[in-house]
Amino acid sequence: MTTATVPNPFGEPEERIALREAVAKLAGKYGHDFVAKQAREGGKMTEMWLEMGRNGFLGVNIAEEYGGGGGGMGDLAAVLEEAGTAGAPLLMMVVSPAICGSIIGRCGTEEQKKRWLPAIADGSLLMAFGITEADAGSNSHKITTTAKRDGDSWVLNGQKTFISGVDEADSVLIVARTEDAKTGKLKPALFVVPTDSEGFTKQVIPMAWEAPEKQFTLFIDDVRLPADALVGDEDGGIWQLFAGLNPERIMGAALSCGMARYALAKAVEYAGTRSVWRDTPIGSHQGIAHPLAKVKIELEQARLLWQKAAALYDAGDDAGAGEYANMAKYAAGEVACNATDAAVHTHGGNGLTVEYGLANQLVAARLGRIAPVSREMILNYIAMHTLGLPKSY
């Protein structure tokens, strides 16, 4: 009697494993020291970004007919996780190929796909994403940026804040609201706004952590756009927005997992070689070993969640993807903070030095608990939509 080989339902396909290995090799050429140098000197990740694009890593989720790799969100998230694990996370991967690429790929016209997707895929065009507003917070229904028809054009007015990488971007996919002719109510709509548009200005927001990617407040004053700047259907509803927000959460989770893997690897290496008492490495002490083991467990839980969320998204199950993308983003944000904190503590005073490259990540990891949606709003979502509890707000 022969026993058939049973496929591993929790494993990744060989193609994705090979993709991970290739990305790890490329990102390892740059690593934390390169990123830290760019951040200190006001540089950018352009060199690595373009090399990733040339190798097909940035557009792995975009359809082959538009210059991409024909893969899914799981593949793109794996790319970002490996880059983060190598100490060289690319924040704009969350934005340009994931959010903007997904929305244009699912909702754009054929002309829009041909115009923007190949350049997004090879990295020659970087598209930012603008949804957040100062007075709206996590409530996207309070967005006040408006778009009004004026003949064959659209005219946009409003402000956005905490928008990443605008100084590197050729355009920004702006979430505005248009007026329903029948009801007069405002509804979300998406517009590609070139960053050199008349009336479009930006102001950098000083942040406490050092990163090559900067944050901006945007001022949109009577910005006139052609009719084809509208992506998707004016009456398409909020599903068009979530075609990009679910990938945003999946990619945010992958980014946090990559940061956690980086921090854990640094801690394990240090704990395995540093000796204080006799000739015994400090990693043999449970006070050091147990927190790192706990992080490893939390990390694998978070990775399984984002992989499931990506699989649901790629299968077209938007509702299921939304549920698991939120859970993955929550779990990954927690483990990134826990892993970095444990790594710093393992290193003692060395953990707060520039040399060991962990202190700045303490602040950066905290971002995963706040953006693009706070962990409290995720708990609200799970309580309402998964557990069926009454709405609390």
mmCIF file of N, CA, C and O in Angstrom, residues 234-277:
data_model
loop_
_atom_site.group_PDB
_atom_site.id
_atom_site.type_symbol
_atom_site.label_atom_id
_atom_site.label_comp_id
_atom_site.label_asym_id
_atom_site.label_seq_id
_atom_site.Cartn_x
_atom_site.Cartn_y
_atom_site.Cartn_z
ATOM 1 N N GLU A 234 -18.843 56.738 -11.120
ATOM 2 C CA GLU A 234 -19.250 57.800 -10.194
ATOM 3 C C GLU A 234 -20.306 57.304 -9.213
ATOM 4 O O GLU A 234 -20.388 57.771 -8.079
ATOM 5 N N ASP A 235 -21.115 56.356 -9.646
ATOM 6 C CA ASP A 235 -22.165 55.805 -8.796
ATOM 7 C C ASP A 235 -21.812 54.405 -8.275
ATOM 8 O O ASP A 235 -22.676 53.655 -7.849
ATOM 9 N N GLY A 236 -20.533 54.064 -8.329
ATOM 10 C CA GLY A 236 -20.116 52.710 -7.966
ATOM 11 C C GLY A 236 -20.240 52.395 -6.494
ATOM 12 O O GLY A 236 -20.268 51.227 -6.101
ATOM 13 N N GLY A 237 -20.267 53.430 -5.657
ATOM 14 C CA GLY A 237 -20.419 53.184 -4.235
ATOM 15 C C GLY A 237 -19.096 52.894 -3.544
ATOM 16 O O GLY A 237 -18.015 52.940 -4.138
ATOM 17 N N ILE A 238 -19.213 52.547 -2.275
ATOM 18 C CA ILE A 238 -18.027 52.441 -1.425
ATOM 19 C C ILE A 238 -17.201 51.193 -1.703
ATOM 20 O O ILE A 238 -16.047 51.100 -1.294
ATOM 21 N N TRP A 239 -17.752 50.201 -2.432
ATOM 22 C CA TRP A 239 -16.988 48.983 -2.692
ATOM 23 C C TRP A 239 -15.717 49.294 -3.471
ATOM 24 O O TRP A 239 -14.696 48.621 -3.321
ATOM 25 N N GLN A 240 -15.761 50.344 -4.322
ATOM 26 C CA GLN A 240 -14.579 50.717 -5.100
ATOM 27 C C GLN A 240 -13.457 51.167 -4.171
ATOM 28 O O GLN A 240 -12.276 50.898 -4.420
ATOM 29 N N LEU A 241 -13.816 51.866 -3.104
ATOM 30 C CA LEU A 241 -12.824 52.299 -2.130
ATOM 31 C C LEU A 241 -12.214 51.102 -1.413
ATOM 32 O O LEU A 241 -10.998 51.014 -1.233
ATOM 33 N N PHE A 242 -13.058 50.142 -1.041
ATOM 34 C CA PHE A 242 -12.557 48.982 -0.299
ATOM 35 C C PHE A 242 -11.800 48.004 -1.195
ATOM 36 O O PHE A 242 -11.108 47.120 -0.697
ATOM 37 N N ALA A 243 -11.898 48.191 -2.510
ATOM 38 C CA ALA A 243 -11.032 47.422 -3.406
ATOM 39 C C ALA A 243 -9.575 47.762 -3.151
ATOM 40 O O ALA A 243 -8.674 46.984 -3.479
ATOM 41 N N GLY A 244 -9.329 48.932 -2.550
ATOM 42 C CA GLY A 244 -7.975 49.328 -2.194
ATOM 43 C C GLY A 244 -7.693 49.254 -0.709
ATOM 44 O O GLY A 244 -6.551 49.037 -0.301
ATOM 45 N N LEU A 245 -8.716 49.412 0.133
ATOM 46 C CA LEU A 245 -8.487 49.435 1.576
ATOM 47 C C LEU A 245 -8.213 48.045 2.137
ATOM 48 O O LEU A 245 -7.433 47.906 3.087
ATOM 49 N N ASN A 246 -8.842 47.008 1.581
ATOM 50 C CA ASN A 246 -8.501 45.659 2.042
ATOM 51 C C ASN A 246 -7.045 45.311 1.722
ATOM 52 O O ASN A 246 -6.326 44.805 2.584
ATOM 53 N N PRO A 247 -6.551 45.573 0.495
ATOM 54 C CA PRO A 247 -5.123 45.384 0.244
ATOM 55 C C PRO A 247 -4.237 46.227 1.153
ATOM 56 O O PRO A 247 -3.156 45.788 1.561
ATOM 57 N N GLU A 248 -4.675 47.441 1.480
ATOM 58 C CA GLU A 248 -3.905 48.298 2.377
ATOM 59 C C GLU A 248 -3.704 47.624 3.730
ATOM 60 O O GLU A 248 -2.589 47.620 4.277
ATOM 61 N N ARG A 249 -4.755 47.019 4.271
ATOM 62 C CA ARG A 249 -4.642 46.351 5.567
ATOM 63 C C ARG A 249 -3.776 45.094 5.474
ATOM 64 O O ARG A 249 -2.982 44.798 6.368
ATOM 65 N N ILE A 250 -3.928 44.340 4.391
ATOM 66 C CA ILE A 250 -3.104 43.142 4.198
ATOM 67 C C ILE A 250 -1.632 43.531 4.096
ATOM 68 O O ILE A 250 -0.762 42.912 4.736
ATOM 69 N N MET A 251 -1.349 44.546 3.313
ATOM 70 C CA MET A 251 0.032 44.979 3.145
ATOM 71 C C MET A 251 0.588 45.595 4.422
ATOM 72 O O MET A 251 1.775 45.428 4.743
ATOM 73 N N GLY A 252 -0.253 46.312 5.164
ATOM 74 C CA GLY A 252 0.182 46.844 6.452
ATOM 75 C C GLY A 252 0.569 45.729 7.402
ATOM 76 O O GLY A 252 1.561 45.822 8.146
ATOM 77 N N ALA A 253 -0.206 44.636 7.372
ATOM 78 C CA ALA A 253 0.108 43.485 8.209
ATOM 79 C C ALA A 253 1.426 42.841 7.786
ATOM 80 O O ALA A 253 2.259 42.473 8.616
ATOM 81 N N ALA A 254 1.630 42.706 6.478
ATOM 82 C CA ALA A 254 2.877 42.118 5.981
ATOM 83 C C ALA A 254 4.072 42.986 6.345
ATOM 84 O O ALA A 254 5.146 42.468 6.702
ATOM 85 N N LEU A 255 3.909 44.309 6.257
ATOM 86 C CA LEU A 255 4.976 45.230 6.625
ATOM 87 C C LEU A 255 5.340 45.065 8.096
ATOM 88 O O LEU A 255 6.522 44.977 8.463
ATOM 89 N N SER A 256 4.330 45.009 8.960
ATOM 90 C CA SER A 256 4.575 44.837 10.396
ATOM 91 C C SER A 256 5.220 43.486 10.694
ATOM 92 O O SER A 256 6.097 43.388 11.553
ATOM 93 N N CYS A 257 4.788 42.452 9.990
ATOM 94 C CA CYS A 257 5.397 41.133 10.191
ATOM 95 C C CYS A 257 6.862 41.139 9.777
ATOM 96 O O CYS A 257 7.707 40.515 10.438
ATOM 97 N N GLY A 258 7.173 41.829 8.691
ATOM 98 C CA GLY A 258 8.564 41.939 8.273
ATOM 99 C C GLY A 258 9.405 42.653 9.319
ATOM 100 O O GLY A 258 10.534 42.229 9.630
ATOM 101 N N MET A 259 8.879 43.728 9.878
ATOM 102 C CA MET A 259 9.590 44.446 10.937
ATOM 103 C C MET A 259 9.786 43.562 12.153
ATOM 104 O O MET A 259 10.857 43.588 12.788
ATOM 105 N N ALA A 260 8.767 42.779 12.489
ATOM 106 C CA ALA A 260 8.871 41.875 13.642
ATOM 107 C C ALA A 260 9.930 40.799 13.397
ATOM 108 O O ALA A 260 10.712 40.459 14.298
ATOM 109 N N ARG A 261 9.962 40.255 12.196
ATOM 110 C CA ARG A 261 10.969 39.248 11.863
ATOM 111 C C ARG A 261 12.372 39.831 11.944
ATOM 112 O O ARG A 261 13.306 39.169 12.417
ATOM 113 N N TYR A 262 12.547 41.054 11.470
ATOM 114 C CA TYR A 262 13.844 41.717 11.541
ATOM 115 C C TYR A 262 14.285 41.864 13.005
ATOM 116 O O TYR A 262 15.414 41.512 13.370
ATOM 117 N N ALA A 263 13.389 42.392 13.842
ATOM 118 C CA ALA A 263 13.726 42.618 15.243
ATOM 119 C C ALA A 263 14.008 41.303 15.974
ATOM 120 O O ALA A 263 14.958 41.208 16.770
ATOM 121 N N LEU A 264 13.198 40.286 15.709
ATOM 122 C CA LEU A 264 13.385 38.999 16.372
ATOM 123 C C LEU A 264 14.722 38.376 15.980
ATOM 124 O O LEU A 264 15.437 37.830 16.826
ATOM 125 N N ALA A 265 15.064 38.459 14.707
ATOM 126 C CA ALA A 265 16.334 37.890 14.253
ATOM 127 C C ALA A 265 17.516 38.587 14.928
ATOM 128 O O ALA A 265 18.493 37.923 15.331
ATOM 129 N N LYS A 266 17.436 39.915 15.057
ATOM 130 C CA LYS A 266 18.507 40.649 15.726
ATOM 131 C C LYS A 266 18.616 40.237 17.194
ATOM 132 O O LYS A 266 19.728 40.066 17.732
ATOM 133 N N ALA A 267 17.469 40.054 17.843
ATOM 134 C CA ALA A 267 17.466 39.679 19.256
ATOM 135 C C ALA A 267 18.013 38.273 19.463
ATOM 136 O O ALA A 267 18.788 38.025 20.403
ATOM 137 N N VAL A 268 17.609 37.347 18.618
ATOM 138 C CA VAL A 268 18.063 35.967 18.745
ATOM 139 C C VAL A 268 19.580 35.877 18.525
ATOM 140 O O VAL A 268 20.294 35.166 19.248
ATOM 141 N N GLU A 269 20.068 36.604 17.540
ATOM 142 C CA GLU A 269 21.509 36.598 17.276
ATOM 143 C C GLU A 269 22.286 37.132 18.485
ATOM 144 O O GLU A 269 23.293 36.550 18.906
ATOM 145 N N TYR A 270 21.803 38.228 19.050
ATOM 146 C CA TYR A 270 22.474 38.835 20.194
ATOM 147 C C TYR A 270 22.393 37.929 21.421
ATOM 148 O O TYR A 270 23.388 37.722 22.124
ATOM 149 N N ALA A 271 21.211 37.381 21.665
ATOM 150 C CA ALA A 271 21.022 36.529 22.836
ATOM 151 C C ALA A 271 21.825 35.241 22.750
ATOM 152 O O ALA A 271 22.189 34.651 23.775
ATOM 153 N N GLY A 272 22.102 34.806 21.538
ATOM 154 C CA GLY A 272 22.857 33.571 21.365
ATOM 155 C C GLY A 272 24.353 33.740 21.469
ATOM 156 O O GLY A 272 25.087 32.742 21.568
ATOM 157 N N THR A 273 24.835 34.981 21.438
ATOM 158 C CA THR A 273 26.283 35.211 21.457
ATOM 159 C C THR A 273 26.757 36.048 22.643
ATOM 160 O O THR A 273 27.916 35.969 23.024
ATOM 161 N N ARG A 274 25.874 36.816 23.237
ATOM 162 C CA ARG A 274 26.234 37.694 24.347
ATOM 163 C C ARG A 274 26.298 36.892 25.640
ATOM 164 O O ARG A 274 25.346 36.176 25.986
ATOM 165 N N SER A 275 27.441 36.986 26.348
ATOM 166 C CA SER A 275 27.615 36.293 27.628
ATOM 167 C C SER A 275 27.928 37.311 28.711
ATOM 168 O O SER A 275 28.756 38.209 28.522
ATOM 169 N N VAL A 276 27.259 37.149 29.856
ATOM 170 C CA VAL A 276 27.485 38.021 31.004
ATOM 171 C C VAL A 276 27.896 37.195 32.220
ATOM 172 O O VAL A 276 28.855 37.498 32.908
ATOM 173 N N TRP A 277 27.144 36.105 32.469
ATOM 174 C CA TRP A 277 27.399 35.227 33.603
ATOM 175 C C TRP A 277 28.158 33.997 33.112
ATOM 176 O O TRP A 277 27.649 33.217 32.336
#
